[in-house]
mmCIF file of C-alpha atoms in Angstrom:
data_model
loop_
_atom_site.group_PDB
_atom_site.id
_atom_site.type_symbol
_atom_site.label_atom_id
_atom_site.label_comp_id
_atom_site.label_asym_id
_atom_site.label_seq_id
_atom_site.Cartn_x
_atom_site.Cartn_y
_atom_site.Cartn_z
ATOM 1 C CA MET R 77 -21.950 -4.615 10.635
ATOM 2 C CA HIS R 78 -23.832 -7.089 12.831
ATOM 3 C CA SER R 79 -24.572 -9.281 9.794
ATOM 4 C CA LEU R 80 -20.927 -9.071 8.660
ATOM 5 C CA LYS R 81 -19.702 -10.094 12.108
ATOM 6 C CA ASN R 82 -22.078 -13.069 12.099
ATOM 7 C CA GLN R 83 -20.850 -14.128 8.660
ATOM 8 C CA VAL R 84 -17.209 -13.993 9.782
ATOM 9 C CA HIS R 85 -17.989 -16.058 12.884
ATOM 10 C CA SER R 86 -19.907 -18.565 10.751
ATOM 11 C CA TYR R 87 -16.934 -18.994 8.421
ATOM 12 C CA LEU R 88 -14.626 -19.547 11.392
ATOM 13 C CA LYS R 89 -16.936 -22.090 12.999
ATOM 14 C CA LEU R 90 -17.670 -24.049 9.814
ATOM 15 C CA ASN R 91 -13.976 -24.321 8.943
ATOM 16 C CA ASN R 92 -12.635 -24.932 12.453
ATOM 17 C CA ILE R 93 -10.614 -21.713 12.426
ATOM 18 C CA ASN R 94 -9.669 -21.158 16.061
ATOM 19 C CA ASN R 95 -6.263 -19.510 15.911
ATOM 20 C CA ILE R 96 -6.047 -16.152 14.132
ATOM 21 C CA ALA R 97 -2.636 -14.502 14.175
ATOM 22 C CA VAL R 98 -1.850 -10.891 13.290
ATOM 23 C CA LEU R 99 1.661 -10.854 11.791
ATOM 24 C CA CYS R 100 3.516 -7.573 12.122
ATOM 25 C CA GLY R 101 6.871 -5.956 12.885
ATOM 26 C CA GLY R 102 9.568 -7.413 10.694
ATOM 27 C CA ASP R 103 13.014 -5.891 10.433
ATOM 28 C CA ASN R 104 12.973 -3.130 7.859
ATOM 29 C CA SER R 105 12.420 0.614 7.551
ATOM 30 C CA GLU R 106 8.656 0.233 8.046
ATOM 31 C CA ARG R 107 8.878 -1.820 11.236
ATOM 32 C CA GLU R 108 7.400 0.825 13.558
ATOM 33 C CA VAL R 109 4.428 1.492 11.284
ATOM 34 C CA SER R 110 3.862 -2.249 10.940
ATOM 35 C CA LEU R 111 3.831 -2.695 14.727
ATOM 36 C CA ARG R 112 1.272 0.091 15.055
ATOM 37 C CA SER R 113 -0.887 -1.391 12.283
ATOM 38 C CA GLY R 114 -0.657 -4.833 13.854
ATOM 39 C CA LYS R 115 -1.633 -3.639 17.317
ATOM 40 C CA ALA R 116 -4.597 -1.645 15.984
ATOM 41 C CA VAL R 117 -5.918 -4.624 13.989
ATOM 42 C CA PHE R 118 -5.265 -6.994 16.906
ATOM 43 C CA LYS R 119 -7.337 -4.817 19.274
ATOM 44 C CA SER R 120 -10.145 -4.624 16.711
ATOM 45 C CA LEU R 121 -10.243 -8.399 16.278
ATOM 46 C CA GLU R 122 -10.281 -8.782 20.054
ATOM 47 C CA LYS R 123 -13.218 -6.387 20.266
ATOM 48 C CA ASN R 124 -15.076 -8.606 17.789
ATOM 49 C CA ASN R 125 -14.392 -11.713 19.907
ATOM 50 C CA LEU R 126 -12.109 -13.372 17.357
ATOM 51 C CA ASN R 127 -9.460 -14.247 19.993
ATOM 52 C CA PRO R 128 -6.404 -13.268 17.939
ATOM 53 C CA LYS R 129 -2.755 -13.479 18.861
ATOM 54 C CA LEU R 130 -0.192 -10.811 17.937
ATOM 55 C CA ILE R 131 3.121 -12.017 16.489
ATOM 56 C CA ASP R 132 6.116 -9.781 15.841
ATOM 57 C CA ILE R 133 7.966 -11.734 13.156
ATOM 58 C CA LYS R 134 11.319 -10.289 14.212
ATOM 59 C CA SER R 135 10.877 -11.619 17.759
ATOM 60 C CA LEU R 136 10.729 -15.191 16.415
ATOM 61 C CA GLY R 137 14.446 -15.023 15.574
ATOM 62 C CA LYS R 138 16.341 -17.458 13.359
ATOM 63 C CA ASP R 139 13.862 -20.314 13.705
ATOM 64 C CA SER R 140 10.922 -18.183 12.647
ATOM 65 C CA LEU R 141 9.511 -20.789 10.234
ATOM 66 C CA GLN R 142 9.431 -23.492 12.892
ATOM 67 C CA LYS R 143 8.035 -21.095 15.487
ATOM 68 C CA LEU R 144 5.265 -20.032 13.119
ATOM 69 C CA MET R 145 4.386 -23.693 12.665
ATOM 70 C CA ASP R 146 4.442 -24.174 16.449
ATOM 71 C CA ASN R 147 1.808 -21.439 16.792
ATOM 72 C CA SER R 148 -0.742 -23.610 14.931
ATOM 73 C CA ILE R 149 -2.112 -20.671 12.960
ATOM 74 C CA ASP R 150 -5.407 -21.217 11.144
ATOM 75 C CA LEU R 151 -5.613 -17.749 9.564
ATOM 76 C CA ALA R 152 -2.896 -15.102 9.268
ATOM 77 C CA VAL R 153 -3.818 -11.417 9.110
ATOM 78 C CA ILE R 154 -0.769 -9.848 7.487
ATOM 79 C CA MET R 155 0.162 -6.379 8.711
ATOM 80 C CA LEU R 156 3.794 -6.522 7.604
ATOM 81 C CA HIS R 157 4.665 -3.496 5.490
ATOM 82 C CA GLY R 158 7.531 -3.118 3.034
ATOM 83 C CA LYS R 159 10.002 -5.866 2.281
ATOM 84 C CA TRP R 160 8.848 -8.316 4.930
ATOM 85 C CA GLY R 161 5.213 -8.396 3.962
ATOM 86 C CA GLU R 162 4.711 -6.803 0.571
ATOM 87 C CA ASN R 163 7.392 -8.535 -1.484
ATOM 88 C CA GLY R 164 5.842 -12.005 -1.442
ATOM 89 C CA VAL R 165 8.188 -13.587 1.115
ATOM 90 C CA ILE R 166 5.721 -14.049 3.975
ATOM 91 C CA GLN R 167 3.086 -15.133 1.441
ATOM 92 C CA ALA R 168 5.450 -17.842 0.145
ATOM 93 C CA VAL R 169 6.077 -19.048 3.700
ATOM 94 C CA LEU R 170 2.370 -19.191 4.502
ATOM 95 C CA ASP R 171 1.592 -20.917 1.187
ATOM 96 C CA PHE R 172 4.253 -23.533 2.009
ATOM 97 C CA MET R 173 2.666 -24.047 5.438
ATOM 98 C CA LYS R 174 -0.838 -24.102 3.887
ATOM 99 C CA ILE R 175 -2.009 -21.272 6.135
ATOM 100 C CA PRO R 176 -4.709 -18.985 4.667
ATOM 101 C CA TYR R 177 -3.974 -15.270 4.906
ATOM 102 C CA THR R 178 -5.422 -11.845 4.201
ATOM 103 C CA GLY R 179 -4.207 -9.778 1.284
ATOM 104 C CA SER R 180 -2.681 -10.539 -2.079
ATOM 105 C CA ASP R 181 -0.879 -13.716 -3.108
ATOM 106 C CA LEU R 182 2.884 -14.084 -3.571
ATOM 107 C CA LEU R 183 3.212 -12.840 -7.164
ATOM 108 C CA PRO R 184 0.906 -9.789 -6.980
ATOM 109 C CA SER R 185 2.618 -8.773 -3.733
ATOM 110 C CA ALA R 186 6.072 -8.971 -5.301
ATOM 111 C CA ILE R 187 4.937 -7.030 -8.367
ATOM 112 C CA ALA R 188 3.155 -4.317 -6.381
ATOM 113 C CA LEU R 189 6.194 -3.516 -4.221
ATOM 114 C CA ASN R 190 8.268 -3.047 -7.392
ATOM 115 C CA LYS R 191 7.017 0.345 -8.591
ATOM 116 C CA HIS R 192 8.835 0.178 -11.936
ATOM 117 C CA LEU R 193 7.448 -3.264 -12.791
ATOM 118 C CA THR R 194 3.940 -2.263 -11.713
ATOM 119 C CA LYS R 195 4.075 0.784 -13.966
ATOM 120 C CA LYS R 196 5.308 -1.314 -16.899
ATOM 121 C CA ILE R 197 2.247 -3.559 -16.581
ATOM 122 C CA TRP R 198 -0.020 -0.550 -16.282
ATOM 123 C CA LYS R 199 1.498 1.177 -19.326
ATOM 124 C CA MET R 200 1.021 -1.968 -21.421
ATOM 125 C CA ASN R 201 -2.670 -1.845 -20.515
ATOM 126 C CA ASP R 202 -3.287 1.884 -21.015
ATOM 127 C CA ILE R 203 -3.332 2.801 -17.329
ATOM 128 C CA PRO R 204 -2.087 6.410 -17.079
ATOM 129 C CA THR R 205 1.172 6.652 -15.151
ATOM 130 C CA LEU R 206 4.342 8.752 -15.157
ATOM 131 C CA PRO R 207 7.477 8.209 -17.270
ATOM 132 C CA ASP R 208 10.473 7.102 -15.231
ATOM 133 C CA ILE R 209 14.140 6.154 -15.223
ATOM 134 C CA LEU R 210 15.280 3.090 -13.273
ATOM 135 C CA VAL R 211 18.801 3.314 -11.869
ATOM 136 C CA ARG R 212 20.382 0.146 -10.473
ATOM 137 C CA ARG R 213 23.134 0.056 -7.892
ATOM 138 C CA GLY R 214 26.511 0.361 -9.613
ATOM 139 C CA GLU R 215 25.133 2.098 -12.706
ATOM 140 C CA LYS R 216 26.448 5.540 -13.612
ATOM 141 C CA LEU R 217 23.814 8.109 -14.495
ATOM 142 C CA SER R 218 25.030 11.120 -16.464
ATOM 143 C CA ALA R 219 23.458 14.550 -16.651
ATOM 144 C CA LYS R 220 23.010 14.012 -20.402
ATOM 145 C CA ILE R 221 20.876 10.878 -19.899
ATOM 146 C CA VAL R 222 18.637 12.669 -17.411
ATOM 147 C CA HIS R 223 18.272 15.809 -19.503
ATOM 148 C CA ASP R 224 17.666 13.885 -22.752
ATOM 149 C CA TRP R 225 14.921 11.935 -20.964
ATOM 150 C CA MET R 226 13.432 15.162 -19.620
ATOM 151 C CA ASP R 227 13.484 16.763 -23.081
ATOM 152 C CA PHE R 228 11.875 13.709 -24.671
ATOM 153 C CA HIS R 229 8.977 13.772 -22.189
ATOM 154 C CA PHE R 230 8.759 17.593 -21.984
ATOM 155 C CA ILE R 231 9.647 17.476 -18.284
ATOM 156 C CA SER R 232 11.243 20.221 -16.219
ATOM 157 C CA TYR R 233 12.651 20.228 -12.690
ATOM 158 C CA PRO R 234 11.895 19.338 -9.935
ATOM 159 C CA LEU R 235 12.073 15.548 -10.134
ATOM 160 C CA ALA R 236 11.057 12.894 -7.632
ATOM 161 C CA VAL R 237 13.809 10.427 -6.695
ATOM 162 C CA LYS R 238 12.798 7.404 -4.631
ATOM 163 C CA PRO R 239 13.700 3.798 -3.749
ATOM 164 C CA ASN R 240 11.941 1.476 -6.171
ATOM 165 C CA ASN R 241 10.964 -1.114 -3.557
ATOM 166 C CA GLU R 242 9.984 0.891 -0.483
ATOM 167 C CA GLY R 243 6.778 2.290 0.989
ATOM 168 C CA SER R 244 5.698 5.071 3.374
ATOM 169 C CA THR R 245 7.521 7.612 1.175
ATOM 170 C CA ILE R 246 10.778 6.452 2.752
ATOM 171 C CA GLY R 247 13.863 7.827 1.003
ATOM 172 C CA VAL R 248 11.892 10.112 -1.349
ATOM 173 C CA THR R 249 13.618 13.368 -2.378
ATOM 174 C CA LYS R 250 12.464 16.384 -4.361
ATOM 175 C CA ALA R 251 15.416 17.275 -6.626
ATOM 176 C CA HIS R 252 15.714 20.700 -8.276
ATOM 177 C CA ASP R 253 18.829 20.151 -10.408
ATOM 178 C CA ILE R 254 21.171 17.393 -11.562
ATOM 179 C CA LYS R 255 23.398 17.778 -8.484
ATOM 180 C CA GLU R 256 20.420 17.160 -6.207
ATOM 181 C CA VAL R 257 19.322 14.245 -8.403
ATOM 182 C CA LEU R 258 22.677 12.494 -7.986
ATOM 183 C CA GLU R 259 22.688 13.177 -4.235
ATOM 184 C CA ALA R 260 19.120 11.853 -3.989
ATOM 185 C CA ILE R 261 20.115 8.655 -5.799
ATOM 186 C CA ASP R 262 22.777 8.029 -3.160
ATOM 187 C CA LYS R 263 20.184 8.618 -0.441
ATOM 188 C CA SER R 264 17.704 6.196 -2.031
ATOM 189 C CA LEU R 265 20.429 3.550 -2.398
ATOM 190 C CA GLU R 266 20.618 3.461 1.399
ATOM 191 C CA TYR R 267 17.214 1.745 1.300
ATOM 192 C CA ASP R 268 17.158 -0.215 -1.937
ATOM 193 C CA ASP R 269 19.299 -1.460 -4.824
ATOM 194 C CA ASP R 270 17.032 0.178 -7.419
ATOM 195 C CA VAL R 271 16.138 3.875 -7.659
ATOM 196 C CA LEU R 272 13.250 5.434 -9.561
ATOM 197 C CA ILE R 273 13.265 8.939 -11.044
ATOM 198 C CA GLU R 274 9.948 10.520 -12.034
ATOM 199 C CA PRO R 275 8.557 13.967 -12.840
ATOM 200 C CA TRP R 276 7.336 15.941 -9.840
ATOM 201 C CA VAL R 277 3.655 16.532 -10.550
ATOM 202 C CA ILE R 278 2.175 19.945 -9.782
ATOM 203 C CA GLY R 279 -1.413 19.314 -8.838
ATOM 204 C CA SER R 280 -3.536 17.355 -6.360
ATOM 205 C CA GLU R 281 -2.338 14.251 -4.562
ATOM 206 C CA LEU R 282 -5.080 11.655 -4.160
ATOM 207 C CA THR R 283 -5.361 8.195 -2.714
ATOM 208 C CA VAL R 284 -8.038 5.569 -3.286
ATOM 209 C CA ALA R 285 -8.693 2.710 -0.894
ATOM 210 C CA TRP R 286 -9.661 -0.504 -2.670
ATOM 211 C CA LEU R 287 -11.710 -3.021 -0.708
ATOM 212 C CA ASP R 288 -12.865 -6.455 -1.830
ATOM 213 C CA GLY R 289 -13.031 -5.540 -5.513
ATOM 214 C CA SER R 290 -14.349 -1.985 -5.287
ATOM 215 C CA SER R 291 -12.833 1.475 -5.010
ATOM 216 C CA LEU R 292 -13.907 3.713 -2.154
ATOM 217 C CA GLU R 293 -14.290 7.469 -2.619
ATOM 218 C CA PRO R 294 -11.027 9.249 -3.557
ATOM 219 C CA LEU R 295 -9.318 11.120 -0.739
ATOM 220 C CA GLU R 296 -7.245 14.272 -1.288
ATOM 221 C CA ILE R 297 -4.098 14.877 0.743
ATOM 222 C CA PHE R 298 -3.401 18.491 1.575
ATOM 223 C CA ILE R 299 -0.220 19.815 3.233
ATOM 224 C CA ASP R 300 -1.115 22.868 5.309
ATOM 225 C CA SER R 301 2.331 24.408 5.688
ATOM 226 C CA PRO R 302 3.960 27.745 4.802
ATOM 227 C CA ASN R 303 6.942 25.710 3.605
ATOM 228 C CA LYS R 304 6.278 25.315 -0.125
ATOM 229 C CA GLU R 305 8.837 22.510 -0.353
ATOM 230 C CA LYS R 306 6.944 20.367 2.172
ATOM 231 C CA PHE R 307 5.363 17.255 0.682
ATOM 232 C CA TYR R 308 3.633 14.094 1.884
ATOM 233 C CA ASP R 309 6.730 12.346 3.225
ATOM 234 C CA TYR R 310 7.180 9.969 6.179
ATOM 235 C CA ASP R 311 7.102 12.847 8.649
ATOM 236 C CA ALA R 312 3.886 14.259 7.181
ATOM 237 C CA LYS R 313 2.302 10.804 7.234
ATOM 238 C CA TYR R 314 3.118 9.708 10.746
ATOM 239 C CA LYS R 315 4.510 12.565 12.851
ATOM 240 C CA SER R 316 3.575 16.158 12.025
ATOM 241 C CA ASN R 317 0.167 17.851 12.113
ATOM 242 C CA VAL R 318 0.432 19.687 8.790
ATOM 243 C CA THR R 319 -1.444 17.032 6.819
ATOM 244 C CA LYS R 320 -5.166 17.356 6.109
ATOM 245 C CA TYR R 321 -7.394 14.743 4.497
ATOM 246 C CA LEU R 322 -10.467 15.727 2.498
ATOM 247 C CA ARG R 323 -12.952 13.969 0.291
ATOM 248 C CA ALA R 324 -11.667 14.857 -3.167
ATOM 249 C CA LYS R 325 -13.696 17.589 -4.886
ATOM 250 C CA LEU R 326 -14.206 16.025 -8.277
ATOM 251 C CA SER R 327 -16.830 16.134 -10.974
ATOM 252 C CA GLU R 328 -19.043 13.071 -11.117
ATOM 253 C CA SER R 329 -17.385 11.959 -14.359
ATOM 254 C CA LYS R 330 -13.823 12.418 -13.036
ATOM 255 C CA ASN R 331 -14.700 10.600 -9.811
ATOM 256 C CA LYS R 332 -16.102 7.684 -11.809
ATOM 257 C CA GLU R 333 -13.079 7.688 -14.121
ATOM 258 C CA ILE R 334 -10.648 7.476 -11.198
ATOM 259 C CA LYS R 335 -12.513 4.656 -9.475
ATOM 260 C CA ASN R 336 -12.723 2.671 -12.726
ATOM 261 C CA VAL R 337 -8.993 3.160 -13.414
ATOM 262 C CA VAL R 338 -8.114 2.060 -9.875
ATOM 263 C CA ASN R 339 -10.311 -1.047 -10.178
ATOM 264 C CA LYS R 340 -8.611 -1.966 -13.449
ATOM 265 C CA ALA R 341 -5.142 -1.209 -12.062
ATOM 266 C CA CYS R 342 -5.684 -3.510 -9.065
ATOM 267 C CA SER R 343 -7.187 -6.239 -11.226
ATOM 268 C CA LEU R 344 -4.203 -6.197 -13.601
ATOM 269 C CA ILE R 345 -1.762 -6.761 -10.742
ATOM 270 C CA GLY R 346 -3.975 -9.410 -9.128
ATOM 271 C CA ILE R 347 -4.616 -7.557 -5.865
ATOM 272 C CA LYS R 348 -6.811 -9.298 -3.277
ATOM 273 C CA ASP R 349 -8.913 -8.179 -0.278
ATOM 274 C CA PHE R 350 -7.662 -4.616 0.222
ATOM 275 C CA ALA R 351 -5.112 -2.146 -1.070
ATOM 276 C CA ARG R 352 -4.451 1.532 -1.641
ATOM 277 C CA VAL R 353 -3.628 3.250 -4.931
ATOM 278 C CA ASP R 354 -1.847 6.608 -4.897
ATOM 279 C CA LEU R 355 -2.209 9.031 -7.792
ATOM 280 C CA PHE R 356 -1.892 12.625 -8.926
ATOM 281 C CA ILE R 357 -4.160 14.897 -10.935
ATOM 282 C CA ASN R 358 -2.272 17.687 -12.647
ATOM 283 C CA ARG R 359 -3.561 21.153 -13.542
ATOM 284 C CA LYS R 360 -4.945 19.802 -16.828
ATOM 285 C CA GLU R 361 -6.967 17.247 -14.828
ATOM 286 C CA GLU R 362 -4.875 14.385 -16.209
ATOM 287 C CA ILE R 363 -4.618 11.337 -13.949
ATOM 288 C CA PHE R 364 -1.287 9.627 -13.180
ATOM 289 C CA LEU R 365 -1.181 6.509 -11.007
ATOM 290 C CA LEU R 366 1.963 6.228 -8.881
ATOM 291 C CA GLU R 367 1.776 2.865 -7.130
ATOM 292 C CA VAL R 368 -0.403 0.291 -5.450
ATOM 293 C CA ASN R 369 0.184 -0.641 -1.815
ATOM 294 C CA SER R 370 -0.811 -4.281 -1.293
ATOM 295 C CA ILE R 371 -0.679 -4.069 2.532
ATOM 296 C CA PRO R 372 -1.368 -0.424 3.351
ATOM 297 C CA GLY R 373 -1.028 0.974 6.839
ATOM 298 C CA MET R 374 -3.817 0.492 9.364
ATOM 299 C CA THR R 375 -2.714 2.975 12.026
ATOM 300 C CA GLU R 376 -4.803 5.841 13.380
ATOM 301 C CA ARG R 377 -3.105 8.116 10.826
ATOM 302 C CA SER R 378 -3.214 5.747 7.870
ATOM 303 C CA LEU R 379 -5.051 6.529 4.655
ATOM 304 C CA VAL R 380 -7.205 3.416 4.217
ATOM 305 C CA PRO R 381 -8.997 3.812 7.579
ATOM 306 C CA LYS R 382 -9.449 7.524 6.837
ATOM 307 C CA ALA R 383 -10.873 6.809 3.377
ATOM 308 C CA ALA R 384 -13.166 4.146 4.847
ATOM 309 C CA GLY R 385 -14.361 6.679 7.414
ATOM 310 C CA PHE R 386 -15.473 8.997 4.619
ATOM 311 C CA ASP R 387 -17.534 6.057 3.327
ATOM 312 C CA ASN R 388 -19.079 5.595 6.812
ATOM 313 C CA ILE R 389 -17.062 2.433 7.469
ATOM 314 C CA ASP R 390 -15.545 2.507 10.953
ATOM 315 C CA PHE R 391 -12.241 0.813 11.784
ATOM 316 C CA ASP R 392 -13.738 -2.349 13.300
ATOM 317 C CA GLU R 393 -16.003 -2.871 10.300
ATOM 318 C CA LEU R 394 -13.057 -2.272 7.955
ATOM 319 C CA VAL R 395 -11.015 -4.974 9.690
ATOM 320 C CA LEU R 396 -13.950 -7.388 9.528
ATOM 321 C CA MET R 397 -14.405 -6.641 5.816
ATOM 322 C CA ILE R 398 -10.750 -7.509 5.125
ATOM 323 C CA VAL R 399 -10.996 -10.777 7.069
ATOM 324 C CA HIS R 400 -14.351 -11.580 5.460
ATOM 325 C CA SER R 401 -12.935 -11.021 1.979
ATOM 326 C CA ALA R 402 -10.099 -13.478 2.657
ATOM 327 C CA LEU R 403 -12.436 -16.081 4.147
ATOM 328 C CA LYS R 404 -14.710 -15.878 1.083
ATOM 329 C CA ARG R 405 -11.742 -16.622 -1.177
ATOM 330 C CA TYR R 406 -10.517 -19.610 0.795
ATOM 331 C CA TYR R 407 -13.872 -21.034 1.904
ATOM 332 C CA ASN R 408 -16.703 -20.228 -0.462
ATOM 333 C CA HIS R 409 -19.902 -20.953 1.463
ATOM 334 C CA THR R 410 -22.798 -19.484 -0.502
ATOM 335 C CA GLU R 411 -25.245 -20.202 2.318
ATOM 336 C CA ILE R 412 -23.256 -17.886 4.617
ATOM 337 C CA GLU R 413 -23.221 -15.055 2.068
ATOM 338 C CA LYS R 414 -27.009 -15.229 1.790
ATOM 339 C CA ARG R 415 -27.507 -14.518 5.486
#
């Protein structure tokens, strides 16, 4: 870590980067998680003597663009989750202002937040993912359409119904019949204009942190609850104590397969610096990728720091690795990398 810290400081010095800003907050359903991620990363950067500033985008108000420019930012560390940070908007603003930033560019960010579009790209490139139905606001979905789709794909209830452009499992419902499906669509429409319907996979839920071009070891998410209907929702992620995280017990070949698929999946979307890919393995040991999170949470309960911990990467080193990856992309100094 000492060498990594020196490399980061060398990049900053050589390129006159004096003002690092952690952007967080925003004004959407993931605001609170974003604030927590931002504060955690800010404290870590402070600990590494990078003299950051913490900016809650929402607090800038109507003149946010001008106020960002007034802050004279040399490098932005984006910790905006959901529609403020993962849909390409903040990336477009920073590109316009010629401010380097951590994480993926505008287009990959916009694609990654759109689960349906991401899955289309994956399917075209033989990445295993689940069949789905996309329902747009104003469209009428009949029981016949749902049941014909289920019959075609040999699917039975329950189904997963979720907003197409949201994160943190916000608005996700487990539906056991067509009545619950239609009710769940209405619930998801409270968060987004597009709703995704997928099979509910019976099996193991895994997540893989992706860092600077490589997959870390897969992590399994286990819900320790007598309630069989409990799943890894917003409450399980950030509030309750029923969630356990374990290094996934996989054969060497399956572990390698998953990491290779995740690497390819991130490459196809154009992901940069860091991300998290969520997936399922069913009882037949078939893999199904769900989504890629281009700016995953960095709170004390978030999956990327936990996965990094299993790879003996502590939080401060993880933050430095993300910043280092971005600096390498913007300022390629081979003499620094050799140190």
